Every structure is written in C-alpha cells, then in structure tokens.
Amino acid sequence: MPEFKPFRGIRPVKEIAGFFSTKSIDSFTLEELEKETAQNADSFLQIIKPTWEKANEDPEVRLKEIAENFQNFVKSSHSEQDKTSFYIYQLTKPDKEQVRGIIGLVNLEDYKAGKIKKHEETLTKRVELFANYLKNVHFHSEPVLLTYPHNQRIDLLMEVEMKKLAAASFTDKDENLHQLWQIENRLNLQQIKDSIEKYEALYIADGHHRMESSLVYSEYTRSQMKEVSEHDPVNYTMAMLVSDRELIIKDYNRVITDLNGLSEEEFLKALQEKFDMAERGENVFFPTKKHNIGMYLNGKFYSLFVKREALSVKGLSELDTYLLEELILKPILNIQNTSDDNRIGFVRGTGNTNGIKKLQKKVDSGKFKLGFFLYPVAARDLEMIADLGLKMPPKSTYIEPKPLSGLNIFQLKE
C-alpha cells in the first residue's frame, strides 16, 4: 500500500498567491517569459529566471542562482510555511468544468517497488536534466499528478474541508478559478491518509519524467549522506491525487504530411481492410466512442470503425492511439516511430469539435495531407495499461489539471 503523507508546504502569502503562482515554464515562449517577468515582480518565474536569462552560462552557476533566489523568497515576507498539512486544490474553468485533488507527499520507494504505476516511457536525457536541477535547487514547485479509483469516502472528506475558507483563491488571465484549502487538523489528516493508503496502487496520470527524476535525485542524495532517516524529505516527492472519475482527459490528435506514395483511392481501399468506413462530407464531428477514429482528408471527413477481428492485442487494443499506429501509421503510411518521424505532427484536442476544427485548419493550410482525431482515452484504460505493465504510445492523452508552479512548494533540504 503506497504511503501518502502530509507536509509543511511553503506558499506565497494569500495577498500575492494569484500573482506568484504561474503556469509551468514549458507553457511559455521566451518572449512571453520576458514579458511576464517584466510586468510581474511577484511571479514565481522571477525565482527561476536564470533558466532562460543565463541559458548560455554554466548550468551549475545558473542553478545556484535559482537556489539563492528561492531561499531569499523563503526568508521574505512574501512567503509562509504551514504546519504539517494536506491541501485540496480545485480548478474551475470558464465553462464551469471542475476538477479537484489532494496534495501531499508520496514515497519514492513505493514508486520504485511498483506501487505507483506508470503507463509511459521516459527519456533519459529529460530525466537527467531535471534530476540535476533538483540536485542544485532542492525544491519541488509543482506536483506529479496521480490518479486512483474513485472513492466516495475521500470525496466526502474533501467536501467537508472545502466548506471552510480557502487559503488561496484567485482567477487567472484565462478566467480559470484556482482555489487551495489547507488541512491541518490531526484527525482529518489521519482520515485522508488512511483512506488513500488502503489502495494497492496509485497511478501516474501526468509527470512521468518528474517522478523518475525525483527517484534519481533521491538515490543520489542518499548516497552522499552518512545517515538518512526514513522520514527525510529526500525520500519523497510532492503529488496531487485526483479521482479517476474527476480526471479530465482530452484527445490528442495527429496530422500527417503525405500518403506514403499512395493515391487517395489506394489509401482509402487499404483502410477498408481493418475498418468499416463512412464518409461524412464537410460536416465536422467528434468521435462517438472508443474505436471510432475520425479522419480528415482532401476537404472531407470520414468516420472509421475498427473491425472486431483487428482488436487482437490484450490491453493495448483498448487504446485508439495504439490501433492507429498498428493498423494505419506503420503498415500503410510507413511511420514506424511517432516520436521522431517528421512526417507526423500532434494537435492537442479540446474534447469537442473545436479541437477538430483546429486540426482541419492545419490540413487545409497545405502543410499536412490528412488528420486523424480520436475519442479520449478513459482513465480506467490508463489504469489497466499500467496494471498490465504496458506503455501507451507517445501523446496518447492530454490530461488536466496542469498543476500551477509555485502555488505550493515542497522543500527537500532545510
């Protein structure tokens, strides 16, 4: 049973929480980063500014400056450190879509032992890059996103806490409402801890590289220490746990540059071996269910339904991204590796036809020949793939919430 533990979070004081907390650095262009830091002196981005401002300097020097910036923030009147706590975070989007989760610490030994399960491969270079960052700065500014099978008791425990005054509440530039509740009552902490620790396993929804980097950092740091207490922060990483019923999973779609030398007629004929196909003309649509793959080619939409005999691989056949690769991309279009083939591009979906229109626009621009759009992967399928020890194809899902940087910080070294 995986451990779930409260911690002493470091947070911006309530008055500046909305100015300090920010989207992940990966969400910004360089121009946007420079503009944001020029306009907002209170942003968390000010702490990690050397990341891009001194990109050509020695990485160790750059990271040392980030560590110093963070310590200056901790010592300032702009920050506060809580008593041992769990936290509830809720995101409310402009369309009133909501998602909430509990923030705490998970034990990296549980991840190593397979009690925190993954569904995605990690890239060694990215893991080493973030592990080196942690070795120098010693703090986590955003949590790994984990999911668990829905539990009504946990819902009720959260609802009781959410009736209290939020520790932070603010609306961002995109009209998203972010709210954070602190839980410090000992009885309530124990009830939440006990409820989570009844699970045999938790599942990584988003943040595979962050989790793997945390393990690398932990093992390295412990090897440098004479004695390590089992309660030492180095053994843990910060995580936000969201029920698989509340997790928001959007489609991730594909655009392709060419038909691999086939005529349009030859390509459509090849598809019919594995799919029942219906032409939909110019009518934009969203797939109705799993195994219904949408296609846009030469100004027309097509609805493809996977034939039952094509569903031959246990587990992976539940994933439309896998079926697309194995039945179309590899055998017909000769795209053998979607991670590094420049003939394929990826378009983030929206869970409705707005994302399909974005894909349509890319194809109509002439840069791409056709597009495929998919029904979103179900959270239960994500868990099933992880339970089987399998891995999803790259960019199978776009998962929300995307935790904010700086809303809550876990310090690894006092």
mmCIF file of C-alpha atoms in Angstrom:
data_model
loop_
_atom_site.group_PDB
_atom_site.id
_atom_site.type_symbol
_atom_site.label_atom_id
_atom_site.label_comp_id
_atom_site.label_asym_id
_atom_site.label_seq_id
_atom_site.Cartn_x
_atom_site.Cartn_y
_atom_site.Cartn_z
ATOM 1 C CA MET A 1 0.000 0.000 0.000
ATOM 2 C CA PRO A 2 1.575 3.317 -1.054
ATOM 3 C CA GLU A 3 2.337 5.868 1.642
ATOM 4 C CA PHE A 4 0.623 9.279 1.487
ATOM 5 C CA LYS A 5 1.969 11.873 3.862
ATOM 6 C CA PRO A 6 1.183 15.497 4.827
ATOM 7 C CA PHE A 7 3.984 18.075 4.762
ATOM 8 C CA ARG A 8 4.904 21.647 5.647
ATOM 9 C CA GLY A 9 4.215 23.450 2.400
ATOM 10 C CA ILE A 10 5.851 26.763 1.560
ATOM 11 C CA ARG A 11 3.381 29.130 -0.086
ATOM 12 C CA PRO A 12 3.116 32.732 -1.195
ATOM 13 C CA VAL A 13 1.079 34.779 1.280
ATOM 14 C CA LYS A 14 -2.590 34.971 0.356
ATOM 15 C CA GLU A 15 -2.356 38.549 -0.945
ATOM 16 C CA ILE A 16 0.067 37.641 -3.757
ATOM 17 C CA ALA A 17 -0.890 33.983 -4.412
ATOM 18 C CA GLY A 18 -2.503 34.865 -7.746
ATOM 19 C CA PHE A 19 0.497 36.919 -8.875
ATOM 20 C CA PHE A 20 3.106 34.419 -7.693
ATOM 21 C CA SER A 21 1.581 31.153 -8.961
ATOM 22 C CA THR A 22 2.082 30.531 -12.661
ATOM 23 C CA LYS A 23 1.720 28.038 -15.462
ATOM 24 C CA SER A 24 4.666 25.705 -15.956
ATOM 25 C CA ILE A 25 7.675 27.303 -17.638
ATOM 26 C CA ASP A 26 7.173 24.895 -20.569
ATOM 27 C CA SER A 27 3.877 26.663 -21.356
ATOM 28 C CA PHE A 28 5.615 29.938 -22.269
ATOM 29 C CA THR A 29 7.615 31.124 -25.254
ATOM 30 C CA LEU A 30 10.825 33.032 -24.499
ATOM 31 C CA GLU A 31 9.093 36.280 -25.453
ATOM 32 C CA GLU A 32 6.202 35.515 -23.083
ATOM 33 C CA LEU A 33 8.603 34.720 -20.232
ATOM 34 C CA GLU A 34 10.405 38.026 -20.674
ATOM 35 C CA LYS A 35 7.125 39.936 -20.836
ATOM 36 C CA GLU A 36 5.686 38.214 -17.752
ATOM 37 C CA THR A 37 8.767 38.833 -15.604
ATOM 38 C CA ALA A 38 8.961 42.462 -16.770
ATOM 39 C CA GLN A 39 5.331 43.064 -15.777
ATOM 40 C CA ASN A 40 5.047 40.932 -12.622
ATOM 41 C CA ALA A 41 7.704 41.379 -9.942
ATOM 42 C CA ASP A 42 5.946 38.861 -7.661
ATOM 43 C CA SER A 43 5.879 35.930 -10.118
ATOM 44 C CA PHE A 44 7.483 32.587 -9.258
ATOM 45 C CA LEU A 45 9.148 32.971 -12.655
ATOM 46 C CA GLN A 46 11.427 35.580 -11.062
ATOM 47 C CA ILE A 47 12.974 32.787 -8.971
ATOM 48 C CA ILE A 48 13.753 30.582 -11.969
ATOM 49 C CA LYS A 49 14.586 33.492 -14.307
ATOM 50 C CA PRO A 50 18.238 32.366 -14.739
ATOM 51 C CA THR A 51 16.862 29.279 -16.574
ATOM 52 C CA TRP A 52 16.409 31.313 -19.743
ATOM 53 C CA GLU A 53 18.131 34.631 -18.961
ATOM 54 C CA LYS A 54 21.503 32.937 -18.440
ATOM 55 C CA ALA A 55 20.948 29.937 -20.701
ATOM 56 C CA ASN A 56 24.457 30.217 -22.181
ATOM 57 C CA GLU A 57 26.231 30.231 -18.823
ATOM 58 C CA ASP A 58 27.494 27.251 -16.828
ATOM 59 C CA PRO A 59 24.435 25.226 -15.675
ATOM 60 C CA GLU A 60 25.808 24.894 -12.128
ATOM 61 C CA VAL A 61 26.157 28.678 -11.797
ATOM 62 C CA ARG A 62 22.668 29.174 -13.189
ATOM 63 C CA LEU A 63 21.094 26.653 -10.831
ATOM 64 C CA LYS A 64 22.976 28.023 -7.825
ATOM 65 C CA GLU A 65 21.408 31.414 -8.519
ATOM 66 C CA ILE A 66 17.930 29.819 -8.657
ATOM 67 C CA ALA A 67 18.587 28.163 -5.279
ATOM 68 C CA GLU A 68 19.626 31.527 -3.826
ATOM 69 C CA ASN A 69 16.548 33.226 -5.289
ATOM 70 C CA PHE A 70 14.349 30.596 -3.664
ATOM 71 C CA GLN A 71 15.994 30.988 -0.249
ATOM 72 C CA ASN A 72 15.536 34.752 -0.491
ATOM 73 C CA PHE A 73 11.835 34.162 -1.153
ATOM 74 C CA VAL A 74 11.551 31.771 1.824
ATOM 75 C CA LYS A 75 13.112 34.380 4.127
ATOM 76 C CA SER A 76 10.957 37.212 2.777
ATOM 77 C CA SER A 77 7.583 38.482 3.988
ATOM 78 C CA HIS A 78 6.076 37.187 0.725
ATOM 79 C CA SER A 79 6.173 33.550 1.859
ATOM 80 C CA GLU A 80 4.860 31.458 4.722
ATOM 81 C CA GLN A 81 5.479 27.871 5.806
ATOM 82 C CA ASP A 82 2.496 25.914 7.076
ATOM 83 C CA LYS A 83 2.203 23.390 9.847
ATOM 84 C CA THR A 84 2.118 19.781 8.636
ATOM 85 C CA SER A 85 -0.800 19.699 6.188
ATOM 86 C CA PHE A 86 -2.553 18.159 3.242
ATOM 87 C CA TYR A 87 -4.008 20.551 0.682
ATOM 88 C CA ILE A 88 -7.065 20.436 -1.561
ATOM 89 C CA TYR A 89 -6.738 22.159 -4.926
ATOM 90 C CA GLN A 90 -9.715 22.893 -7.175
ATOM 91 C CA LEU A 91 -9.691 24.271 -10.712
ATOM 92 C CA THR A 92 -12.906 25.771 -12.095
ATOM 93 C CA LYS A 93 -12.737 26.576 -15.810
ATOM 94 C CA PRO A 94 -14.762 29.323 -17.545
ATOM 95 C CA ASP A 95 -17.182 26.686 -18.902
ATOM 96 C CA LYS A 96 -17.734 25.585 -15.250
ATOM 97 C CA GLU A 97 -15.846 22.310 -15.743
ATOM 98 C CA GLN A 98 -14.250 21.455 -12.388
ATOM 99 C CA VAL A 99 -11.543 19.156 -11.106
ATOM 100 C CA ARG A 100 -10.104 18.818 -7.611
ATOM 101 C CA GLY A 101 -7.369 16.839 -5.919
ATOM 102 C CA ILE A 102 -5.438 16.328 -2.676
ATOM 103 C CA ILE A 103 -1.804 17.450 -2.475
ATOM 104 C CA GLY A 104 0.616 15.550 -0.248
ATOM 105 C CA LEU A 105 3.827 13.523 -0.409
ATOM 106 C CA VAL A 106 4.368 10.052 -1.860
ATOM 107 C CA ASN A 107 7.297 7.787 -1.064
ATOM 108 C CA LEU A 108 9.753 7.223 -3.907
ATOM 109 C CA GLU A 109 10.437 3.683 -2.673
ATOM 110 C CA ASP A 110 6.770 2.931 -3.426
ATOM 111 C CA TYR A 111 7.329 4.144 -6.988
ATOM 112 C CA LYS A 112 10.455 2.009 -7.268
ATOM 113 C CA ALA A 113 8.512 -1.005 -5.939
ATOM 114 C CA GLY A 114 5.709 -0.575 -8.496
ATOM 115 C CA LYS A 115 3.075 0.660 -6.038
ATOM 116 C CA ILE A 116 2.907 3.897 -8.013
ATOM 117 C CA LYS A 117 2.393 2.666 -11.547
ATOM 118 C CA LYS A 118 3.378 4.262 -14.841
ATOM 119 C CA HIS A 119 1.962 3.996 -18.357
ATOM 120 C CA GLU A 120 4.582 5.956 -20.291
ATOM 121 C CA GLU A 121 8.258 5.567 -21.165
ATOM 122 C CA THR A 122 10.654 8.304 -20.055
ATOM 123 C CA LEU A 123 13.529 9.871 -21.980
ATOM 124 C CA THR A 124 16.862 9.529 -20.160
ATOM 125 C CA LYS A 125 18.048 12.992 -21.202
ATOM 126 C CA ARG A 126 14.953 14.713 -19.775
ATOM 127 C CA VAL A 127 15.167 12.693 -16.556
ATOM 128 C CA GLU A 128 18.835 13.600 -16.050
ATOM 129 C CA LEU A 129 18.176 17.274 -16.811
ATOM 130 C CA PHE A 130 15.516 17.652 -14.119
ATOM 131 C CA ALA A 131 17.399 15.432 -11.650
ATOM 132 C CA ASN A 132 20.385 17.764 -11.991
ATOM 133 C CA TYR A 133 18.052 20.709 -11.387
ATOM 134 C CA LEU A 134 16.840 19.098 -8.146
ATOM 135 C CA LYS A 135 20.402 18.307 -7.019
ATOM 136 C CA ASN A 136 21.141 22.023 -7.090
ATOM 137 C CA VAL A 137 17.904 23.769 -6.071
ATOM 138 C CA HIS A 138 16.410 21.212 -3.639
ATOM 139 C CA PHE A 139 12.723 22.071 -4.037
ATOM 140 C CA HIS A 140 9.641 20.965 -5.970
ATOM 141 C CA SER A 141 7.427 23.792 -7.197
ATOM 142 C CA GLU A 142 4.698 21.655 -8.757
ATOM 143 C CA PRO A 143 3.359 18.167 -8.013
ATOM 144 C CA VAL A 144 3.262 14.985 -10.048
ATOM 145 C CA LEU A 145 -0.357 14.217 -10.993
ATOM 146 C CA LEU A 146 -1.580 10.819 -9.747
ATOM 147 C CA THR A 147 -4.969 9.160 -10.024
ATOM 148 C CA TYR A 148 -6.844 6.474 -8.094
ATOM 149 C CA PRO A 149 -10.135 4.549 -8.491
ATOM 150 C CA HIS A 150 -12.998 6.739 -7.310
ATOM 151 C CA ASN A 151 -13.802 6.559 -3.596
ATOM 152 C CA GLN A 152 -16.881 8.246 -2.130
ATOM 153 C CA ARG A 153 -15.354 8.488 1.345
ATOM 154 C CA ILE A 154 -12.473 10.581 0.006
ATOM 155 C CA ASP A 155 -14.983 12.810 -1.812
ATOM 156 C CA LEU A 156 -16.861 13.394 1.447
ATOM 157 C CA LEU A 157 -13.673 14.191 3.360
ATOM 158 C CA MET A 158 -12.761 16.774 0.720
ATOM 159 C CA GLU A 159 -16.241 18.294 0.677
ATOM 160 C CA VAL A 160 -16.165 18.860 4.449
ATOM 161 C CA GLU A 161 -12.867 20.741 4.171
ATOM 162 C CA MET A 162 -13.981 22.763 1.150
ATOM 163 C CA LYS A 163 -16.799 24.333 3.171
ATOM 164 C CA LYS A 164 -14.116 26.208 5.099
ATOM 165 C CA LEU A 165 -12.388 29.407 3.997
ATOM 166 C CA ALA A 166 -9.869 28.788 1.207
ATOM 167 C CA ALA A 167 -6.211 29.514 1.976
ATOM 168 C CA ALA A 168 -5.885 30.941 -1.543
ATOM 169 C CA SER A 169 -8.432 31.851 -4.212
ATOM 170 C CA PHE A 170 -7.776 33.745 -7.441
ATOM 171 C CA THR A 171 -8.717 33.944 -11.112
ATOM 172 C CA ASP A 172 -6.006 33.855 -13.776
ATOM 173 C CA LYS A 173 -5.778 35.664 -17.125
ATOM 174 C CA ASP A 174 -7.704 32.849 -18.836
ATOM 175 C CA GLU A 175 -10.612 33.194 -16.366
ATOM 176 C CA ASN A 176 -9.755 29.941 -14.576
ATOM 177 C CA LEU A 177 -10.552 29.986 -10.852
ATOM 178 C CA HIS A 178 -7.856 28.397 -8.673
ATOM 179 C CA GLN A 179 -8.604 27.560 -5.033
ATOM 180 C CA LEU A 180 -6.485 25.953 -2.326
ATOM 181 C CA TRP A 181 -7.609 24.678 1.085
ATOM 182 C CA GLN A 182 -5.195 23.748 3.869
ATOM 183 C CA ILE A 183 -5.977 20.744 6.103
ATOM 184 C CA GLU A 184 -4.073 20.709 9.405
ATOM 185 C CA ASN A 185 -6.498 19.091 11.866
ATOM 186 C CA ARG A 186 -4.837 15.862 13.068
ATOM 187 C CA LEU A 187 -7.982 13.733 12.908
ATOM 188 C CA ASN A 188 -8.818 14.931 9.391
ATOM 189 C CA LEU A 189 -5.239 14.368 8.235
ATOM 190 C CA GLN A 190 -5.324 10.796 9.538
ATOM 191 C CA GLN A 191 -8.689 10.051 7.894
ATOM 192 C CA ILE A 192 -7.403 11.190 4.500
ATOM 193 C CA LYS A 193 -4.116 9.335 4.940
ATOM 194 C CA ASP A 194 -5.885 6.104 5.929
ATOM 195 C CA SER A 195 -8.320 6.337 3.003
ATOM 196 C CA ILE A 196 -5.558 6.770 0.416
ATOM 197 C CA GLU A 197 -3.290 4.126 1.913
ATOM 198 C CA LYS A 198 -5.980 1.448 1.542
ATOM 199 C CA TYR A 199 -5.262 1.339 -2.195
ATOM 200 C CA GLU A 200 -2.949 -1.349 -3.520
ATOM 201 C CA ALA A 201 -1.544 1.134 -6.030
ATOM 202 C CA LEU A 202 -1.744 4.687 -7.330
ATOM 203 C CA TYR A 203 -1.279 5.635 -10.990
ATOM 204 C CA ILE A 204 0.768 8.368 -12.635
ATOM 205 C CA ALA A 205 -1.570 10.443 -14.786
ATOM 206 C CA ASP A 206 0.927 13.153 -15.748
ATOM 207 C CA GLY A 207 4.522 13.807 -14.710
ATOM 208 C CA HIS A 208 6.398 10.589 -15.507
ATOM 209 C CA HIS A 209 9.686 12.446 -16.049
ATOM 210 C CA ARG A 210 9.289 14.446 -12.837
ATOM 211 C CA MET A 211 8.679 11.227 -10.865
ATOM 212 C CA GLU A 212 11.650 9.397 -12.383
ATOM 213 C CA SER A 213 13.900 12.443 -11.869
ATOM 214 C CA SER A 214 12.815 12.603 -8.229
ATOM 215 C CA LEU A 215 13.916 8.997 -7.745
ATOM 216 C CA VAL A 216 17.299 9.679 -9.385
ATOM 217 C CA TYR A 217 17.748 12.744 -7.155
ATOM 218 C CA SER A 218 16.730 10.792 -4.050
ATOM 219 C CA GLU A 219 19.112 7.901 -4.688
ATOM 220 C CA TYR A 220 21.995 10.246 -5.483
ATOM 221 C CA THR A 221 21.413 12.448 -2.420
ATOM 222 C CA ARG A 222 21.076 9.500 -0.042
ATOM 223 C CA SER A 223 24.349 8.084 -1.372
ATOM 224 C CA GLN A 224 26.047 11.333 -0.299
ATOM 225 C CA MET A 225 24.613 11.255 3.243
ATOM 226 C CA LYS A 226 26.097 9.353 6.197
ATOM 227 C CA GLU A 227 22.704 8.674 7.752
ATOM 228 C CA VAL A 228 19.246 9.025 6.226
ATOM 229 C CA SER A 229 16.095 8.965 8.322
ATOM 230 C CA GLU A 230 13.115 7.226 6.739
ATOM 231 C CA HIS A 231 11.227 10.500 7.267
ATOM 232 C CA ASP A 232 13.814 12.648 5.471
ATOM 233 C CA PRO A 233 12.238 14.830 2.721
ATOM 234 C CA VAL A 234 14.696 13.352 0.213
ATOM 235 C CA ASN A 235 12.650 10.110 0.267
ATOM 236 C CA TYR A 236 9.516 11.834 -1.023
ATOM 237 C CA THR A 237 8.090 13.846 -3.873
ATOM 238 C CA MET A 238 5.051 16.109 -3.979
ATOM 239 C CA ALA A 239 1.955 14.701 -5.678
ATOM 240 C CA MET A 240 -1.618 15.722 -6.348
ATOM 241 C CA LEU A 241 -4.121 12.852 -6.248
ATOM 242 C CA VAL A 242 -7.225 13.163 -8.422
ATOM 243 C CA SER A 243 -10.001 10.564 -8.591
ATOM 244 C CA ASP A 244 -10.235 8.774 -11.945
ATOM 245 C CA ARG A 245 -13.832 9.997 -12.094
ATOM 246 C CA GLU A 246 -12.749 13.656 -11.961
ATOM 247 C CA LEU A 247 -9.564 13.495 -14.020
ATOM 248 C CA ILE A 248 -10.008 15.449 -17.257
ATOM 249 C CA ILE A 249 -8.565 13.570 -20.238
ATOM 250 C CA LYS A 250 -8.703 15.246 -23.644
ATOM 251 C CA ASP A 251 -7.944 13.814 -27.057
ATOM 252 C CA TYR A 252 -4.505 14.164 -28.662
ATOM 253 C CA ASN A 253 -4.764 14.095 -32.440
ATOM 254 C CA ARG A 254 -2.416 13.513 -35.383
ATOM 255 C CA VAL A 255 -1.679 15.259 -38.690
ATOM 256 C CA ILE A 256 0.329 13.578 -41.466
ATOM 257 C CA THR A 257 2.282 15.212 -44.304
ATOM 258 C CA ASP A 258 1.682 12.635 -47.080
ATOM 259 C CA LEU A 259 0.099 9.314 -48.079
ATOM 260 C CA ASN A 260 3.412 7.433 -48.431
ATOM 261 C CA GLY A 261 3.236 7.488 -52.234
ATOM 262 C CA LEU A 262 -0.322 6.128 -52.408
ATOM 263 C CA SER A 263 -3.134 7.733 -54.351
ATOM 264 C CA GLU A 264 -6.159 8.798 -52.329
ATOM 265 C CA GLU A 265 -8.131 5.877 -53.790
ATOM 266 C CA GLU A 266 -5.405 3.346 -52.894
ATOM 267 C CA PHE A 267 -5.170 4.729 -49.372
ATOM 268 C CA LEU A 268 -8.923 4.537 -48.727
ATOM 269 C CA LYS A 269 -9.005 0.986 -50.095
ATOM 270 C CA ALA A 270 -6.174 -0.051 -47.743
ATOM 271 C CA LEU A 271 -8.091 1.353 -44.762
ATOM 272 C CA GLN A 272 -11.135 -0.785 -45.539
ATOM 273 C CA GLU A 273 -9.238 -3.980 -44.694
ATOM 274 C CA LYS A 274 -9.295 -3.113 -40.976
ATOM 275 C CA PHE A 275 -12.069 -0.509 -40.730
ATOM 276 C CA ASP A 276 -15.695 -0.004 -41.626
ATOM 277 C CA MET A 277 -15.721 3.467 -43.137
ATOM 278 C CA ALA A 278 -18.405 6.124 -43.633
ATOM 279 C CA GLU A 279 -17.854 9.387 -45.498
ATOM 280 C CA ARG A 280 -19.223 12.397 -43.575
ATOM 281 C CA GLY A 281 -18.587 15.076 -46.198
ATOM 282 C CA GLU A 282 -17.788 18.554 -44.886
ATOM 283 C CA ASN A 283 -19.579 18.013 -41.562
ATOM 284 C CA VAL A 284 -17.211 18.383 -38.616
ATOM 285 C CA PHE A 285 -17.871 15.709 -35.981
ATOM 286 C CA PHE A 286 -16.398 14.321 -32.777
ATOM 287 C CA PRO A 287 -15.937 10.528 -32.414
ATOM 288 C CA THR A 288 -18.866 8.956 -30.577
ATOM 289 C CA LYS A 289 -16.966 6.289 -28.621
ATOM 290 C CA LYS A 290 -13.790 4.262 -28.286
ATOM 291 C CA HIS A 291 -12.669 2.557 -31.543
ATOM 292 C CA ASN A 292 -14.371 5.252 -33.642
ATOM 293 C CA ILE A 293 -11.494 7.115 -35.320
ATOM 294 C CA GLY A 294 -12.155 10.302 -37.249
ATOM 295 C CA MET A 295 -10.207 11.250 -40.373
ATOM 296 C CA TYR A 296 -9.971 14.433 -42.452
ATOM 297 C CA LEU A 297 -8.626 14.137 -45.989
ATOM 298 C CA ASN A 298 -8.937 16.411 -49.010
ATOM 299 C CA GLY A 299 -11.749 18.534 -47.571
ATOM 300 C CA LYS A 300 -13.829 15.549 -46.407
ATOM 301 C CA PHE A 301 -14.423 13.922 -43.026
ATOM 302 C CA TYR A 302 -14.549 10.145 -42.594
ATOM 303 C CA SER A 303 -15.701 8.029 -39.666
ATOM 304 C CA LEU A 304 -13.688 4.823 -39.214
ATOM 305 C CA PHE A 305 -14.882 1.954 -37.010
ATOM 306 C CA VAL A 306 -12.311 -0.705 -36.108
ATOM 307 C CA LYS A 307 -13.369 -4.193 -37.203
ATOM 308 C CA ARG A 308 -13.636 -6.628 -34.294
ATOM 309 C CA GLU A 309 -11.030 -9.032 -35.700
ATOM 310 C CA ALA A 310 -8.440 -6.224 -35.618
ATOM 311 C CA LEU A 311 -8.684 -5.998 -31.806
ATOM 312 C CA SER A 312 -6.166 -8.746 -31.167
ATOM 313 C CA VAL A 313 -3.737 -7.477 -28.504
ATOM 314 C CA LYS A 314 -4.807 -7.668 -24.857
ATOM 315 C CA GLY A 315 -4.847 -4.285 -23.183
ATOM 316 C CA LEU A 316 -3.274 -2.227 -25.942
ATOM 317 C CA SER A 317 -6.212 -2.869 -28.297
ATOM 318 C CA GLU A 318 -8.287 -0.742 -25.910
ATOM 319 C CA LEU A 319 -6.246 2.294 -26.999
ATOM 320 C CA ASP A 320 -7.155 4.045 -30.220
ATOM 321 C CA THR A 321 -3.690 5.618 -30.362
ATOM 322 C CA TYR A 322 -2.216 2.094 -30.449
ATOM 323 C CA LEU A 323 -4.695 0.921 -33.093
ATOM 324 C CA LEU A 324 -3.964 3.988 -35.218
ATOM 325 C CA GLU A 325 -0.250 3.205 -35.090
ATOM 326 C CA GLU A 326 -0.529 -0.542 -35.705
ATOM 327 C CA LEU A 327 -3.311 -0.521 -38.318
ATOM 328 C CA ILE A 328 -2.618 2.686 -40.254
ATOM 329 C CA LEU A 329 0.564 4.600 -39.459
ATOM 330 C CA LYS A 330 3.024 1.682 -39.567
ATOM 331 C CA PRO A 331 1.634 -0.671 -42.252
ATOM 332 C CA ILE A 332 0.079 1.863 -44.637
ATOM 333 C CA LEU A 333 1.866 5.189 -44.120
ATOM 334 C CA ASN A 334 5.250 3.738 -43.064
ATOM 335 C CA ILE A 335 5.539 5.888 -39.953
ATOM 336 C CA GLN A 336 7.349 3.437 -37.692
ATOM 337 C CA ASN A 337 8.245 5.719 -34.790
ATOM 338 C CA THR A 338 5.912 8.600 -33.971
ATOM 339 C CA SER A 339 8.457 10.086 -31.546
ATOM 340 C CA ASP A 340 10.998 11.081 -34.167
ATOM 341 C CA ASP A 341 9.324 10.961 -37.610
ATOM 342 C CA ASN A 342 8.974 14.468 -39.056
ATOM 343 C CA ARG A 343 6.052 13.338 -41.242
ATOM 344 C CA ILE A 344 3.719 13.379 -38.242
ATOM 345 C CA GLY A 345 2.551 16.251 -36.054
ATOM 346 C CA PHE A 346 0.379 16.354 -32.933
ATOM 347 C CA VAL A 347 -2.615 18.577 -32.256
ATOM 348 C CA ARG A 348 -3.957 18.928 -28.739
ATOM 349 C CA GLY A 349 -7.687 18.265 -28.611
ATOM 350 C CA THR A 350 -10.403 20.004 -26.635
ATOM 351 C CA GLY A 351 -12.826 17.132 -26.041
ATOM 352 C CA ASN A 352 -15.204 18.588 -28.638
ATOM 353 C CA THR A 353 -15.303 19.777 -32.254
ATOM 354 C CA ASN A 354 -13.265 22.925 -31.520
ATOM 355 C CA GLY A 355 -10.129 20.794 -31.470
ATOM 356 C CA ILE A 356 -11.175 19.060 -34.694
ATOM 357 C CA LYS A 357 -11.563 22.440 -36.409
ATOM 358 C CA LYS A 358 -8.017 23.283 -35.340
ATOM 359 C CA LEU A 359 -6.829 20.034 -36.958
ATOM 360 C CA GLN A 360 -8.881 20.812 -40.084
ATOM 361 C CA LYS A 361 -7.231 24.231 -40.351
ATOM 362 C CA LYS A 362 -3.748 22.681 -40.217
ATOM 363 C CA VAL A 363 -4.590 20.240 -43.015
ATOM 364 C CA ASP A 364 -6.286 22.928 -45.130
ATOM 365 C CA SER A 365 -3.142 25.071 -44.842
ATOM 366 C CA GLY A 366 -1.419 22.587 -47.157
ATOM 367 C CA LYS A 367 1.335 21.737 -44.691
ATOM 368 C CA PHE A 368 -0.335 18.398 -43.932
ATOM 369 C CA LYS A 369 -2.188 15.957 -46.176
ATOM 370 C CA LEU A 370 -4.562 14.392 -43.647
ATOM 371 C CA GLY A 371 -5.502 14.303 -39.995
ATOM 372 C CA PHE A 372 -6.758 11.671 -37.550
ATOM 373 C CA PHE A 373 -8.791 12.518 -34.458
ATOM 374 C CA LEU A 374 -9.619 10.211 -31.586
ATOM 375 C CA TYR A 375 -12.041 9.660 -28.757
ATOM 376 C CA PRO A 376 -10.314 10.495 -25.430
ATOM 377 C CA VAL A 377 -8.678 7.643 -23.512
ATOM 378 C CA ALA A 378 -10.688 6.615 -20.435
ATOM 379 C CA ALA A 379 -8.974 6.883 -17.043
ATOM 380 C CA ARG A 380 -9.810 3.230 -16.353
ATOM 381 C CA ASP A 381 -7.968 2.226 -19.541
ATOM 382 C CA LEU A 382 -4.949 4.227 -18.354
ATOM 383 C CA GLU A 383 -5.024 2.285 -15.077
ATOM 384 C CA MET A 384 -5.488 -1.013 -16.897
ATOM 385 C CA ILE A 385 -2.453 -0.391 -19.134
ATOM 386 C CA ALA A 386 -0.357 0.432 -16.060
ATOM 387 C CA ASP A 387 -1.611 -2.688 -14.222
ATOM 388 C CA LEU A 388 -0.538 -4.841 -17.174
ATOM 389 C CA GLY A 389 2.914 -3.242 -17.161
ATOM 390 C CA LEU A 390 2.371 -1.871 -20.660
ATOM 391 C CA LYS A 391 3.136 1.558 -22.106
ATOM 392 C CA MET A 392 0.914 3.875 -24.120
ATOM 393 C CA PRO A 393 2.103 5.351 -27.438
ATOM 394 C CA PRO A 394 3.535 8.890 -27.139
ATOM 395 C CA LYS A 395 0.981 11.697 -26.754
ATOM 396 C CA SER A 396 -1.989 9.415 -26.138
ATOM 397 C CA THR A 397 -3.587 11.853 -23.706
ATOM 398 C CA TYR A 398 -3.785 15.494 -22.723
ATOM 399 C CA ILE A 399 -4.593 15.467 -19.010
ATOM 400 C CA GLU A 400 -5.848 18.209 -16.711
ATOM 401 C CA PRO A 401 -5.435 19.785 -14.275
ATOM 402 C CA LYS A 402 -1.958 21.066 -15.105
ATOM 403 C CA PRO A 403 -0.705 21.972 -11.613
ATOM 404 C CA LEU A 404 0.487 25.543 -11.164
ATOM 405 C CA SER A 405 4.117 26.256 -10.345
ATOM 406 C CA GLY A 406 4.618 27.959 -7.002
ATOM 407 C CA LEU A 407 1.128 27.520 -5.579
ATOM 408 C CA ASN A 408 2.652 25.127 -3.052
ATOM 409 C CA ILE A 409 6.337 24.295 -2.703
ATOM 410 C CA PHE A 410 7.985 21.244 -1.119
ATOM 411 C CA GLN A 411 11.472 21.966 0.227
ATOM 412 C CA LEU A 412 13.807 18.969 0.050
ATOM 413 C CA LYS A 413 16.595 20.414 2.166
ATOM 414 C CA GLU A 414 16.119 22.623 5.223
#
